[in-house]
């Protein structure tokens, strides 16, 4: 039988990435369309270094994807967009995902 939902490890990573108000704001902004780092930082009202830290976390969790592109004037610009993800959390889905956990419990 194939598992329909995310693995336990994947679910932990996605939920941890989403468990931050700034990262939720980033996702909300990117839902309106892809954007480049400098503009995204301006719109959200954070520094680019802080934004980069949060973008890396969201990208590692597979919630957003980044691509490097050249502008018309030859500048490299990093664009981000939301990936096609869906999380449907129910008690039974969590129980199934927990069976696949491979990471040790935190605090062990």
Tab-separated table of C-alpha atoms in Angstrom:
chain	number	residue	atom	x	y	z
A	1	UNK	CA	0.000	0.000	0.000
A	2	UNK	CA	1.395	3.416	-0.940
A	3	UNK	CA	1.280	6.292	1.465
A	4	UNK	CA	-0.832	9.147	0.101
A	5	UNK	CA	0.397	11.879	2.428
A	6	UNK	CA	3.843	13.225	3.267
A	7	UNK	CA	6.310	11.162	5.241
A	8	UNK	CA	6.684	11.983	8.911
A	9	UNK	CA	10.050	13.654	8.319
A	10	UNK	CA	8.674	15.726	5.434
A	11	UNK	CA	5.662	16.771	7.490
A	12	UNK	CA	7.838	17.826	10.432
A	13	UNK	CA	10.028	19.908	8.094
A	14	UNK	CA	7.059	21.587	6.397
A	15	UNK	CA	5.246	22.359	9.656
A	16	UNK	CA	8.430	23.708	11.249
A	17	UNK	CA	8.993	25.961	8.231
A	18	UNK	CA	5.430	27.256	8.433
A	19	UNK	CA	5.572	27.789	12.203
A	20	UNK	CA	6.872	31.336	11.843
A	21	UNK	CA	4.747	34.449	11.196
A	22	UNK	CA	7.279	35.991	8.803
A	23	UNK	CA	7.471	32.824	6.718
A	24	UNK	CA	3.667	32.740	6.549
A	25	UNK	CA	3.741	36.345	5.288
A	26	UNK	CA	6.306	35.360	2.644
A	27	UNK	CA	4.096	32.497	1.437
A	28	UNK	CA	1.055	34.817	1.422
A	29	UNK	CA	2.920	37.368	-0.695
A	30	UNK	CA	4.238	34.771	-3.128
A	31	UNK	CA	0.761	33.313	-3.638
A	32	UNK	CA	-0.019	36.504	-5.583
A	33	UNK	CA	2.821	35.701	-7.995
A	34	UNK	CA	6.540	35.138	-8.172
A	35	UNK	CA	8.787	37.947	-6.997
A	36	UNK	CA	12.463	38.812	-6.721
A	37	UNK	CA	14.280	39.146	-3.411
A	38	UNK	CA	14.760	42.929	-3.275
A	39	UNK	CA	11.120	43.674	-4.042
A	40	UNK	CA	9.891	40.966	-1.688
A	41	UNK	CA	12.014	42.445	1.122
A	42	UNK	CA	10.544	45.902	0.464
A	43	UNK	CA	6.953	44.665	0.332
A	44	UNK	CA	7.248	42.592	3.499
A	45	UNK	CA	9.367	45.202	5.275
A	46	UNK	CA	12.420	43.157	6.259
A	47	UNK	CA	16.117	43.249	5.445
A	48	UNK	CA	17.373	41.121	2.571
A	49	UNK	CA	19.673	39.040	4.827
A	50	UNK	CA	16.754	38.200	7.134
A	51	UNK	CA	14.546	37.439	4.140
A	52	UNK	CA	17.220	35.164	2.636
A	53	UNK	CA	17.372	33.155	5.862
A	54	UNK	CA	13.617	32.565	5.794
A	55	UNK	CA	13.528	31.889	2.055
A	56	UNK	CA	16.187	29.190	2.472
A	57	UNK	CA	14.093	27.497	5.170
A	58	UNK	CA	10.945	27.565	3.038
A	59	UNK	CA	12.838	26.312	-0.014
A	60	UNK	CA	14.452	23.465	1.946
A	61	UNK	CA	10.976	22.381	3.046
A	62	UNK	CA	9.820	22.338	-0.582
A	63	UNK	CA	7.243	25.087	-0.075
A	64	UNK	CA	8.828	27.590	-2.475
A	65	UNK	CA	11.269	27.365	-5.367
A	66	UNK	CA	13.885	29.875	-6.436
A	67	UNK	CA	15.430	30.516	-9.820
A	68	UNK	CA	18.239	32.820	-10.869
A	69	UNK	CA	17.482	34.961	-13.910
A	70	UNK	CA	19.206	37.780	-15.759
A	71	UNK	CA	17.415	41.120	-16.012
A	72	UNK	CA	17.427	43.152	-19.215
A	73	UNK	CA	20.407	45.129	-17.919
A	74	UNK	CA	22.373	41.938	-17.170
A	75	UNK	CA	21.898	41.829	-13.384
A	76	UNK	CA	21.355	38.449	-11.794
A	77	UNK	CA	18.056	38.374	-9.926
A	78	UNK	CA	16.725	35.588	-7.735
A	79	UNK	CA	12.998	34.978	-8.160
A	80	UNK	CA	10.877	32.863	-5.832
A	81	UNK	CA	7.478	31.304	-6.263
A	82	UNK	CA	5.230	29.033	-4.247
A	83	UNK	CA	5.392	25.369	-5.192
A	84	UNK	CA	2.272	23.300	-5.687
A	85	UNK	CA	1.846	21.901	-2.181
A	86	UNK	CA	-1.120	20.830	-0.127
A	87	UNK	CA	-1.256	19.840	3.518
A	88	UNK	CA	-4.418	18.218	4.803
A	89	UNK	CA	-4.010	17.527	8.512
A	90	UNK	CA	-6.228	15.046	10.272
A	91	UNK	CA	-5.522	12.904	13.305
A	92	UNK	CA	-5.325	9.777	11.144
A	93	UNK	CA	-3.024	11.476	8.596
A	94	UNK	CA	-0.701	12.498	11.449
A	95	UNK	CA	-0.750	8.960	12.840
A	96	UNK	CA	0.180	7.529	9.419
A	97	UNK	CA	2.971	10.080	8.969
A	98	UNK	CA	4.306	9.336	12.467
A	99	UNK	CA	4.858	5.697	11.465
A	100	UNK	CA	7.451	6.824	8.917
A	101	UNK	CA	9.520	9.107	11.159
A	102	UNK	CA	13.238	8.391	10.922
A	103	UNK	CA	14.632	11.375	12.808
A	104	UNK	CA	15.312	10.963	16.517
A	105	UNK	CA	12.962	12.705	18.903
A	106	UNK	CA	14.067	16.179	19.888
A	107	UNK	CA	15.446	16.403	23.404
A	108	UNK	CA	16.652	12.788	23.353
